[in-house]
XYZ file of C-alpha atoms in Angstrom:
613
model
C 15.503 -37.444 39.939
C 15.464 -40.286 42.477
C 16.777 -43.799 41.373
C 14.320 -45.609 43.703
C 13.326 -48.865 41.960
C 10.673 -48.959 44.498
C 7.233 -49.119 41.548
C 5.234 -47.563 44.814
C 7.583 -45.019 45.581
C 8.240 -44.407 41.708
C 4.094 -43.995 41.388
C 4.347 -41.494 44.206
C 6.771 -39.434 42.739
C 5.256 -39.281 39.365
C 2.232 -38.253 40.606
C 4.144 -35.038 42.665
C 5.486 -34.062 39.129
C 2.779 -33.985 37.421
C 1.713 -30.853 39.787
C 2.868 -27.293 38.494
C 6.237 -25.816 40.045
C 6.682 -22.787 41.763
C 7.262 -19.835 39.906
C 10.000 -19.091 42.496
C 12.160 -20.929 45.054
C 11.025 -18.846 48.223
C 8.777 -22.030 49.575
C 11.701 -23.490 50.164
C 12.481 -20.674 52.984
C 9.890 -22.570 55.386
C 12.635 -25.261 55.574
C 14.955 -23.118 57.372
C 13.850 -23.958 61.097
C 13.878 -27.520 60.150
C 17.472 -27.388 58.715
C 18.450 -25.181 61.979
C 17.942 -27.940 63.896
C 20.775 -29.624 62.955
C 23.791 -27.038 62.275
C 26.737 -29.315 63.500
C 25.581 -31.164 60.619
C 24.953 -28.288 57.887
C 28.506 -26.922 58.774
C 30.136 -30.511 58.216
C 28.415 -30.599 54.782
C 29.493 -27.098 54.227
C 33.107 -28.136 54.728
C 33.204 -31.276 52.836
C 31.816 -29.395 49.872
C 34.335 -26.966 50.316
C 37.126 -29.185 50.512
C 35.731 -31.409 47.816
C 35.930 -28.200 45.136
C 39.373 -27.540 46.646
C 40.023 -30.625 45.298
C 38.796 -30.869 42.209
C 40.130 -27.717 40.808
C 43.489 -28.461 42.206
C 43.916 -31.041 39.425
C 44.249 -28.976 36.514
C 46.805 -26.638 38.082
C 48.835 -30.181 38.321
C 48.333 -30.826 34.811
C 49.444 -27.612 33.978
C 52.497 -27.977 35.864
C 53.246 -31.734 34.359
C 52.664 -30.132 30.824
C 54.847 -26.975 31.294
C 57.556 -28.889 33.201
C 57.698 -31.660 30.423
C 59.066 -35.423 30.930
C 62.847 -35.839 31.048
C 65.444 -38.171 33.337
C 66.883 -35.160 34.914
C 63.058 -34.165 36.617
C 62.270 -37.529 37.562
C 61.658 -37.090 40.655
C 59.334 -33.911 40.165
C 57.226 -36.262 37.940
C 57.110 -38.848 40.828
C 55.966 -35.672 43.419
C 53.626 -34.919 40.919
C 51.963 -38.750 40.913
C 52.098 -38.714 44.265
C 50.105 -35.725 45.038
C 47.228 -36.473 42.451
C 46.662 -39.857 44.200
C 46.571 -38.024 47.564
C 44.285 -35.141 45.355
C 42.309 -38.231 44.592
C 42.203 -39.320 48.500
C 40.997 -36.292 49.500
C 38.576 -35.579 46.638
C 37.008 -39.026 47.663
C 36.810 -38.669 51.277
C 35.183 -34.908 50.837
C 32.551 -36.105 48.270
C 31.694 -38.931 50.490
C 31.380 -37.217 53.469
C 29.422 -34.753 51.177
C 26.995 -37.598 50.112
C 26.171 -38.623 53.503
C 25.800 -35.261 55.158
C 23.749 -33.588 52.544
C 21.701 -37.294 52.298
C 21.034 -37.369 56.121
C 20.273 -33.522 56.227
C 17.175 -34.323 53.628
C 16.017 -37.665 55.232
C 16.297 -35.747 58.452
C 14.174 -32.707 57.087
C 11.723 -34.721 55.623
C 11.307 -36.918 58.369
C 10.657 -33.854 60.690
C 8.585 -32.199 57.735
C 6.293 -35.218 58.149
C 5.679 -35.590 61.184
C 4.751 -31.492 61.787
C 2.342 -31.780 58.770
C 0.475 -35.085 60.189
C 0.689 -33.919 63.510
C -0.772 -30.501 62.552
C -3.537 -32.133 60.501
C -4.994 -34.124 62.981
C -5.429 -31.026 64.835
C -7.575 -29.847 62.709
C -11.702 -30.117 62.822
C -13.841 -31.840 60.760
C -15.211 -29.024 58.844
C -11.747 -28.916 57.149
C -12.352 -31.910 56.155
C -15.740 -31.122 54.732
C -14.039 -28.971 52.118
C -10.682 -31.369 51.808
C -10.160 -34.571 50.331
C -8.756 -36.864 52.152
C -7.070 -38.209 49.847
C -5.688 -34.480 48.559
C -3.973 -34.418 52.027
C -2.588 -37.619 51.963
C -0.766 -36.947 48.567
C 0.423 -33.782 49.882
C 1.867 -35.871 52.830
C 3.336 -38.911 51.053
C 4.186 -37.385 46.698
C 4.936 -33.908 47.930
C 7.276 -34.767 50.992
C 9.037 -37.606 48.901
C 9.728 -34.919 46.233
C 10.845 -32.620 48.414
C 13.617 -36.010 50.236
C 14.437 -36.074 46.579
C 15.719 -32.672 45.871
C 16.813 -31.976 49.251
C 18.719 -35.313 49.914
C 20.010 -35.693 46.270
C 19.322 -33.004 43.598
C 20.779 -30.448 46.588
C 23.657 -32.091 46.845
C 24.144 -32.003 43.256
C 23.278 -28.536 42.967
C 25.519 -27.003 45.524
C 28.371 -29.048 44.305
C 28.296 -27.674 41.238
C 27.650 -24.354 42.570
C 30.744 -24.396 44.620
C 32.735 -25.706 41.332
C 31.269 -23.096 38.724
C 32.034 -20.529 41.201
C 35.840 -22.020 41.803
C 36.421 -23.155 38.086
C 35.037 -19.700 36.871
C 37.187 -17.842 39.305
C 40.310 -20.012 37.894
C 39.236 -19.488 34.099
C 39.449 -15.908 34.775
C 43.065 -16.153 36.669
C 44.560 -18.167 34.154
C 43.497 -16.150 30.989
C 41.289 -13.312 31.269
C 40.878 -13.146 26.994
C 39.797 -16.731 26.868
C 37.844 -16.450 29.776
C 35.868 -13.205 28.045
C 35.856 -15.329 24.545
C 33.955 -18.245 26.554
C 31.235 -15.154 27.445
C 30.571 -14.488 23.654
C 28.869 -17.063 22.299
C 26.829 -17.651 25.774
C 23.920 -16.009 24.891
C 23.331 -18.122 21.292
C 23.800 -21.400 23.180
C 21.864 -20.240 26.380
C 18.627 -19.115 24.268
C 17.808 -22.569 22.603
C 18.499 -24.335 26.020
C 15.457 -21.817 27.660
C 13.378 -22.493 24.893
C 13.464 -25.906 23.754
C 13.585 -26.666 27.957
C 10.568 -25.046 28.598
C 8.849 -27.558 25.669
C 10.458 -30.391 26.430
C 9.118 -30.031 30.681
C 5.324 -29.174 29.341
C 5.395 -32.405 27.095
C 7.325 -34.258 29.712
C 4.424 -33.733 32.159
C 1.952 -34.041 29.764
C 3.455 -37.501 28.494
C 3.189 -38.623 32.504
C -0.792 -37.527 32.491
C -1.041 -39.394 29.611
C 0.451 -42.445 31.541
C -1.491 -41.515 34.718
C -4.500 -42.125 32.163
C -3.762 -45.339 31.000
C -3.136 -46.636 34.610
C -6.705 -44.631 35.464
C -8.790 -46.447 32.722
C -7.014 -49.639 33.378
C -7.645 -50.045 36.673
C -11.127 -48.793 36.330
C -12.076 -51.393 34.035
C -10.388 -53.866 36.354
C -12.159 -53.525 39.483
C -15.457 -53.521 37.854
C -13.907 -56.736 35.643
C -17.374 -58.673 36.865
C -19.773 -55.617 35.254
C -17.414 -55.553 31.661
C -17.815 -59.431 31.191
C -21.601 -59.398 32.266
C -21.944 -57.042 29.547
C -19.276 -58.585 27.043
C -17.826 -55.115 26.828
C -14.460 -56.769 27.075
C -13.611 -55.954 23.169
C -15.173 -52.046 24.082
C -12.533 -52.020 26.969
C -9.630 -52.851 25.210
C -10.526 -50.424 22.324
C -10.570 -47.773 24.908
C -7.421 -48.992 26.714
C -5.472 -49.180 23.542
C -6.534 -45.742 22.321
C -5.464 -44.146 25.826
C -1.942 -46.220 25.236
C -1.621 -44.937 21.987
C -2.571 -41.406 22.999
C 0.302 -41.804 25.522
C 2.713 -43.374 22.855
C 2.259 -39.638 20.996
C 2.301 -37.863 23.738
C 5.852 -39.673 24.797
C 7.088 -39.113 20.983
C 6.837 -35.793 21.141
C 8.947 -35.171 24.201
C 11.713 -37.625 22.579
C 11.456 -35.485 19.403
C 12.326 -32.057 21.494
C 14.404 -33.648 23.915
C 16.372 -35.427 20.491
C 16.952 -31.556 19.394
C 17.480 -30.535 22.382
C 20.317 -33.058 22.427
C 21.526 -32.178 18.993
C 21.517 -28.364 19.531
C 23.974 -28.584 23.391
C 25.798 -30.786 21.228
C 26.564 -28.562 18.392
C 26.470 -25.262 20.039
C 28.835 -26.442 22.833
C 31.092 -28.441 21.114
C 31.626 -25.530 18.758
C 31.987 -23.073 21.200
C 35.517 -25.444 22.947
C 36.569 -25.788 19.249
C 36.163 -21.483 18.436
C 38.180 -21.592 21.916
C 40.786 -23.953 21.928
C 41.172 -22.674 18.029
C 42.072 -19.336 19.096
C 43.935 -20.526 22.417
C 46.319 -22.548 20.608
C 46.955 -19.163 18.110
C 47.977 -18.066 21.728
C 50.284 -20.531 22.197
C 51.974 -20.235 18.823
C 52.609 -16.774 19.255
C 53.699 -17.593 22.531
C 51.146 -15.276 24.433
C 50.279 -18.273 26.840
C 52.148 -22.180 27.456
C 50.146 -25.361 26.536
C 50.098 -26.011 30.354
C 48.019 -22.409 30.917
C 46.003 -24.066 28.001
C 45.364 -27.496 29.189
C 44.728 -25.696 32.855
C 41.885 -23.050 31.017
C 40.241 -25.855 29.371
C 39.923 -27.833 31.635
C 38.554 -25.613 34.168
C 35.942 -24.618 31.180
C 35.366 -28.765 30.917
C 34.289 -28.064 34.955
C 32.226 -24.861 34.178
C 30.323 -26.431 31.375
C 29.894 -29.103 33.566
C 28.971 -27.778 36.721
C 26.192 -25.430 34.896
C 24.782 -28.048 32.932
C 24.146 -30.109 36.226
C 22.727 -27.038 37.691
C 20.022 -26.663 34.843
C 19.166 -29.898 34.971
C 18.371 -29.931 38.893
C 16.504 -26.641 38.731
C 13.561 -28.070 37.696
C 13.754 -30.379 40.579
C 14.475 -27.364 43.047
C 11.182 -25.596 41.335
C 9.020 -28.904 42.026
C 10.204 -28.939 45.515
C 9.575 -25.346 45.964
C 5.892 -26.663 44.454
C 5.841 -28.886 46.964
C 6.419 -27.222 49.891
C 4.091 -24.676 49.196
C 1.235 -27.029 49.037
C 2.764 -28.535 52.576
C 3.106 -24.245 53.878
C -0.896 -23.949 52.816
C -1.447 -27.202 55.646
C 0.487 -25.881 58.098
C -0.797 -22.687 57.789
C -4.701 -23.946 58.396
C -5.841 -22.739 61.778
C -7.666 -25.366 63.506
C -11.423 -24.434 63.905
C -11.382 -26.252 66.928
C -9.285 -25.212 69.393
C -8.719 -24.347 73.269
C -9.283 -20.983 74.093
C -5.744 -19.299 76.200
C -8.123 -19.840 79.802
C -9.866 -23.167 79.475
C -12.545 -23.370 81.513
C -11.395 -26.512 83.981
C -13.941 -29.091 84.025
C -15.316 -31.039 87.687
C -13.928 -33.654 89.149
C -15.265 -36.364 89.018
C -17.152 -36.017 86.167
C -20.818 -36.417 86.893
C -22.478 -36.244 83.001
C -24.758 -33.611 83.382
C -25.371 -32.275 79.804
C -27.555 -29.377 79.011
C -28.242 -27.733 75.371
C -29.960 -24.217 75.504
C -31.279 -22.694 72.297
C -28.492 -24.547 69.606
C -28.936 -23.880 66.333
C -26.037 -24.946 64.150
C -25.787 -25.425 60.023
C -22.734 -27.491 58.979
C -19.608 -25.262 57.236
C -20.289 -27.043 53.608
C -24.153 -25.907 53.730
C -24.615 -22.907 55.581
C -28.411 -22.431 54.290
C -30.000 -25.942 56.317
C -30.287 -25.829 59.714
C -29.204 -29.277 60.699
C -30.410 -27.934 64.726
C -32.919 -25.013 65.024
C -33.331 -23.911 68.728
C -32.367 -27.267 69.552
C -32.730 -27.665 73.895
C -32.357 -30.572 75.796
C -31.238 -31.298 79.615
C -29.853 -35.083 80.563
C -29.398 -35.817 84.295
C -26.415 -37.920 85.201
C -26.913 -41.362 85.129
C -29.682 -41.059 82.743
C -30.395 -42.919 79.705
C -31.799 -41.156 76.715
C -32.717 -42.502 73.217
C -32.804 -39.650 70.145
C -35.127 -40.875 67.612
C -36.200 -39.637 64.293
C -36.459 -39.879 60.666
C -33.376 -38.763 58.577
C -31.807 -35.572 58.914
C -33.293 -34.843 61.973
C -30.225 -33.742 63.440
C -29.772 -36.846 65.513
C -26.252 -37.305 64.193
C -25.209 -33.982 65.172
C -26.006 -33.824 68.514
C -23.217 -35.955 68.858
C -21.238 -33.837 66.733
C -21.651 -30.912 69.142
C -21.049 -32.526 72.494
C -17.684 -34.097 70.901
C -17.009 -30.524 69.873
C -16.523 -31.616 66.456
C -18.091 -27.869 65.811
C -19.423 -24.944 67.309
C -22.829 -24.073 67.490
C -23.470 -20.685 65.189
C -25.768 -19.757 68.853
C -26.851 -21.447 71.793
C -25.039 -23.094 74.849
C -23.850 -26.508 75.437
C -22.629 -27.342 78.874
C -21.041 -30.284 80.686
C -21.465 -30.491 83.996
C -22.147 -26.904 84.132
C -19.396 -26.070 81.836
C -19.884 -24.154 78.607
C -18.240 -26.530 76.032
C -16.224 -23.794 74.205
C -14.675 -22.343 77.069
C -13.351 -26.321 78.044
C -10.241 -27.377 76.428
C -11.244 -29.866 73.271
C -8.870 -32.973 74.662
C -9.934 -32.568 78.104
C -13.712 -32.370 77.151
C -13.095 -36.263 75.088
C -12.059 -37.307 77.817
C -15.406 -37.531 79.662
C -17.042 -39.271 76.644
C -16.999 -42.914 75.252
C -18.445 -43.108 71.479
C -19.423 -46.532 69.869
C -19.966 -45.654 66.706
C -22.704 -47.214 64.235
C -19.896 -48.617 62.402
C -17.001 -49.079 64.629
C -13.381 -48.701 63.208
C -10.977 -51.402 63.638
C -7.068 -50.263 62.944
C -4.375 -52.013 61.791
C -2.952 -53.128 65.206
C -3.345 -55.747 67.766
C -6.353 -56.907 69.317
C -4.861 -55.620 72.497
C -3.779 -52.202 70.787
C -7.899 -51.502 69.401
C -8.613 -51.953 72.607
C -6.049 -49.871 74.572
C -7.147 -46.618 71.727
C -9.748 -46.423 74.769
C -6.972 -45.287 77.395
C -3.531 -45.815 76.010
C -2.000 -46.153 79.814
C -3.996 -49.155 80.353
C -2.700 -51.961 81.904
C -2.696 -55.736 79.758
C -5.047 -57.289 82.517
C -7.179 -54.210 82.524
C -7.525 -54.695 78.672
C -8.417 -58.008 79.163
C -11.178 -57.367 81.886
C -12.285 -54.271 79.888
C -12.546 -57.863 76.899
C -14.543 -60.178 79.019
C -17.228 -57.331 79.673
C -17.449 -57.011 76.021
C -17.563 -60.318 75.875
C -14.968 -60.415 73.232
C -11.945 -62.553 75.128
C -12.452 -65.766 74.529
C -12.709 -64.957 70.271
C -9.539 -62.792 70.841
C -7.636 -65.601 73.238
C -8.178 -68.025 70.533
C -6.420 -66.262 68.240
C -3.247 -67.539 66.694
C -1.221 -64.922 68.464
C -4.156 -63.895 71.131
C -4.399 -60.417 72.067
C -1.432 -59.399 69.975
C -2.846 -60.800 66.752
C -2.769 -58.191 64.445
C -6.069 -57.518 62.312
C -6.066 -56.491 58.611
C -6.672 -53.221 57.202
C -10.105 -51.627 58.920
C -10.697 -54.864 60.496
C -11.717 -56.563 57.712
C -10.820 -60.152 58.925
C -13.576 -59.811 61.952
C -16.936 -60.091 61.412
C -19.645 -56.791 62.450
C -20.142 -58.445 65.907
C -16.771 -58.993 66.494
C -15.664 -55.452 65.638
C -18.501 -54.325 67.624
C -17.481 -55.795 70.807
C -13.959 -54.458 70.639
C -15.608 -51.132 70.158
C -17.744 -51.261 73.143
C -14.518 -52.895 75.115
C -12.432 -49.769 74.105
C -15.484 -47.851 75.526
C -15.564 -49.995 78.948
C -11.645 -49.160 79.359
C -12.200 -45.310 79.092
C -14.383 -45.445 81.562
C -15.898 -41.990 80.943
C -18.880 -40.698 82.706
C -20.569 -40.014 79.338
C -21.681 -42.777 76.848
C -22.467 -41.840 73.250
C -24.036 -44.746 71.635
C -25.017 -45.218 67.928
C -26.492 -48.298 68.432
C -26.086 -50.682 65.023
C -27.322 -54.061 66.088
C -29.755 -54.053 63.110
C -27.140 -54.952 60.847
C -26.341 -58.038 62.981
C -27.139 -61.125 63.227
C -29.303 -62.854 66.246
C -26.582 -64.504 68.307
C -23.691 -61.162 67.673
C -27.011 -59.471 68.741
C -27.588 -60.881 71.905
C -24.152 -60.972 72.625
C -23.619 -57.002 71.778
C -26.723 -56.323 73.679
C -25.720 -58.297 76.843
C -22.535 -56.013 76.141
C -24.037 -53.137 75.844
C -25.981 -53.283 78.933
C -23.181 -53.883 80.966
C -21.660 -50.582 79.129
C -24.422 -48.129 79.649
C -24.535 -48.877 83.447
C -23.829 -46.043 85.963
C -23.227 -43.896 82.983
C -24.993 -41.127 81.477
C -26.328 -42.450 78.107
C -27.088 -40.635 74.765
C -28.237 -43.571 72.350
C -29.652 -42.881 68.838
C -31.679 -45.363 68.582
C -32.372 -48.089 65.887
C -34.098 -50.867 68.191
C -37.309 -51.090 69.645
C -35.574 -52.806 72.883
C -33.254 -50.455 73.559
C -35.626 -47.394 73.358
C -37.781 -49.402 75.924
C -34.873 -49.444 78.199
C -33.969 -45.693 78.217
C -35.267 -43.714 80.830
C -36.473 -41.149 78.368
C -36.719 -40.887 74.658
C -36.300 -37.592 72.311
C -38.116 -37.126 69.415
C -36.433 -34.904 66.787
C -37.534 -33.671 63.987
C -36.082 -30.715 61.300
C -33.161 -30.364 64.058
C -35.940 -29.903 67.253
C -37.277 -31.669 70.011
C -40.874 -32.525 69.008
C -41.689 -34.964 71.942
C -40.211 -36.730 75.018
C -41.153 -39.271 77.230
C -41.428 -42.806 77.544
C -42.233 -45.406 75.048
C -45.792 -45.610 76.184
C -46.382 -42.142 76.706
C -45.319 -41.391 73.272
C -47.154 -43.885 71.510
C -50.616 -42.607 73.398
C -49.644 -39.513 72.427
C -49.791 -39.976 68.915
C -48.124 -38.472 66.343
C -44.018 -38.261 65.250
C -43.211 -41.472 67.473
C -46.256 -43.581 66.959
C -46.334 -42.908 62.870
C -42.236 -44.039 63.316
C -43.538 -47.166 65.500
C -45.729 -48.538 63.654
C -43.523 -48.250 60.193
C -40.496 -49.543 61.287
C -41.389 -51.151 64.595
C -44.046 -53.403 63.028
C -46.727 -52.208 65.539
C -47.495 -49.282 67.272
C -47.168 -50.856 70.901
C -44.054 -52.721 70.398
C -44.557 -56.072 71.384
C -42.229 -57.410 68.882
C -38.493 -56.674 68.073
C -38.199 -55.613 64.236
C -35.598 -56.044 62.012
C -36.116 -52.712 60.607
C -34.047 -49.584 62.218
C -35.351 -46.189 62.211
C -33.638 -44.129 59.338
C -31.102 -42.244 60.058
């Protein structure tokens, strides 16, 4: 397998072989189109392995020769031909294996590479409700243990294997040529040394990857204990932990001495059966020569080539397993490329108005997530937004607030009802085309590992630097970001961890401003703030929601005073709309929700409290 010292890359791969292998190599098929790519550079490999076996089996004929030919002062200058050729034999030999090396290498970087990047780009294709029933983090070892298993074989343990391939084919073919009765002795005894190998292999790979879950346990109860170090010593269970750590190390201590044990007879066995298999051969080969059936060169020459047999075959069985675990592995890649997006633009999308004006209209929706088919998260759901208006959703949880959202981002399809944009039936628009009229701050906004300027740019990618900036100052987010050590191209930690919820707030709403889209989808989540981020995200938001048509769900008293309307929902309906007053005269859903989390049924007072979601 690989020699990578790298401990991350090493934890990768051991976690790709503890998955089951293919029972055949026809996976492997799918990487056709990706090697086609590149023939000029599968044809160069071809020939360097070709010329590389060339090579190699042309030394034994020499030896034969030197043998036969013997060493005296009248052939002196045969036996200086003869140097001279194996040094240019050894020229060539290293030239071709080289060339093989880097050919075959860059053929499974290459592959891999491309392999990659159709498997991400494919997944993010797909729709949430594949996601529903995936784990992230199921796709993401397919992506990183899987492809660096396949690099492995295809980059090294392929090179390997069609080497030897190439040479058990050539030094087979030569075996036979030189002496066909040796070559049919060598055949007798195959079966009685093959059998053990099959058996005592197939042993020694189920306790290999048994020994590696055994490992994968320790690490697992290691490193749970670890990150909950604070809980263990407020409980003195530290001497409980290490009990249980040391039993799962001992448990892996067995489980490793058993595969030594079988892979120590293993050992013993190829030694014994092969060894005594050359000495039954070279036994009755050198009868041969004393009865003058064959010369020692012809014997030299046979046993040697058997030397290259033996060891061209037992290179091969030793990368087959490799070749099954990529075969493994690409299978579990095929079964992500082969998911069909949910989601997807229908051959005649629908073309959408120009400019877009934010007129959104929902007729009769009902609509039950993929994972739970039996609750109706909207139930004749209908609701028509004028453009330029602003319209709170509130309700208690599970009203189906949430997926309103989900719909008009065409996350999913309603199981019946319309949705239409500006007149457009949603599933008739193409999906990118229909983002690109809507702007989503999220209740908790996500911060990537980039620049301050890059966050900000997700909004429109084209964006100009000053227009990120401007799209800043609205948010009122540049002067924190021009302070910065490195300003705008400061790069922020994982998730945005290094900013504080008002700060990743504000670059949300400035990657909003830059998109500019007619439509605003707002999950407001300045309950979780502070009072100053709060009046600056408010001040921000204000200046967001202007001109645009606004769907907020709302968690604060003043911003469902500000919308022009507000939506009730309850069990996935509309139970009431209307104004803050009007709903609060009116009694019922609203006013009960008012006066429990706003603090008082009229709403003179901002609360702290946000409606649940």
């Amino acid at each position: 397998m690989s020699d990578n010292s790298n401990p991350v890359a090493e934890a990768i791969e051991q976690e790709a072989l503890r998955r089951k292998p293919a029972r055949n190599v026809r996976p492997l098929m799918r990487l056709v189109p990706f090697l086609a790519r590149y023939k000029s550079m599968v044809w160069a490999a071809f020939f360097a392995l070709i010329m590389a076996t060339l090579s190699t089996l042309a030394i034994p004929m020499a030896m034969r020769r030197m043998l036969d030919e013997g060493f005296s002062k009248e052939n002196a200058a045969f036996i200086d031909q003869y140097f001279a050729m194996l040094i240019f034999v050894a020229l060539m030999l290293g030239i071709s294996s080289a060339a093989r090396f880097f050919f075959v290498s860059w053929i499974g970087e290459r592959v891999v590479a491309d392999l990659r990047k159709a498997v991400y780009e494919h997944i993010l294709t797909l729709s949430p409700a594949f996601f529903e029933i995936t784990r992230t983090g199921e796709v993401l070892s397919r992506l990183t243990a899987d492809t660096t298993l396949i690099k492995t074989v295809v980059g090294s343990s392929a090179s390997v294997a069609l080497r030897n391939i190439f040479l058990l084919i050539g030094a087979a073919t030569m075996m036979a040529i030189t002496s066909p009765t040796l070559s049919g002795l060598v055949l007798l005894p195959l079966p009685l040394i093959v059998l053990p190998f099959v058996i005592f292999g197939r042993r020694v790979r189920r306790l290999s990857r048994d020994s590696q879950d055994k490992i994968a346990d320790t690490s697992a109860v290691g490193g749970e204990s670890l990150n909950a170090i604070q809980t263990v010593q407020a409980f003195n269970h530290e001497n409980e932990e290490g009990r249980r750590f040391a039993d799962t190390v001992e448990g892996a201590f067995a489980a490793a001495r058993r595969r030594i044990s079988a892979r120590a007879v293993l050992t013993a066995l190829a030694f014994f059966l092969g060894l005594s298999a050359v000495v039954g051969v070279l036994w009755f080969g050198a009868q041969q020569v004393l009865a003058d059936r064959m010369t020692g060169g012809e014997l030299l020459q046979f046993i040697l080539y058997a030397v290259f047999a033996a060891g061209a075959l037992g290179a091969l069985s030793e990368v087959w397993g490799d070749v099954q675990m990529a075969a493994g592995a690409t299978e579990r890649l095929n079964e992500l490329l082969d998911v069909e997006p949910a989601i997807k633009a229908p051959s005649h999308a629908a073309a959408l108005s120009e400019p877009g004006r934010g007129e959104i209209a929902f007729e009769d929706v009902s609509f039950s997530y993929p994972t739970r088919p039996d609750v109706s998260a909207l139930s004749g759901f209908s609701l028509n937004i004028k453009p330029g208006e602003t319209v709170a959703i509130v309700g208690p949880s599970g009203a189906g607030k949430s997926t309103v959202f989900q719909l008009l981002l065409r996350f999913y399809d309603p199981q019946s009802g319309t949705i239409r944009l500006d007149g457009v039936d949603l599933q008739k628009a193409d999906p990118r085309a229909l983002r690109r009229r809507f702007a989503l701050v999220p209740q908790e906004p996500v911060v990537f590992g980039m620049s301050a300027a890059e966050n900000i740019r997700y909004g429109r990618p084209e964006a100009s630097d000053e227009e990120v900036r401007e799209a800043a100052k609205a948010a009122l987010i540049d002067d924190f970001l021009s302070s910065l050590p490195e300003g705008y191209e400061t790069r922020f930690g994982e998730r945005g961890v290094t900013l504080s919820g008002g700060q990743r707030q504000r670059i949300a709403i400035a990657r909003a401003l830059l998109r500019d889209a007619p439509v605003l989808l707002l999950d407001e989540a300045t309950s979780a703030l502070d009072a100053e981020s709060e009046q600056l995200v408010q001040k921000a938001l204000d200046r967001l929601m202007a001109g645009r048509t606004t769907l907020v769900i709302a968690h604060r008293l003043a911003t469902v005073r500000k919308a022009d309307r507000i939506v009730v929902m309850d069990g996935g309906r509309v139970v009431a709309a209307g104004t803050h007053e009007e709903l609060v005269a009116e009694g019922g859903l609203y006013a009960r929700l008012a006066d429990l989390q706003f603090g008082q049924g009229e709403g003179g007072v901002a609360p702290v409290r946000q409606i649940a979601e």
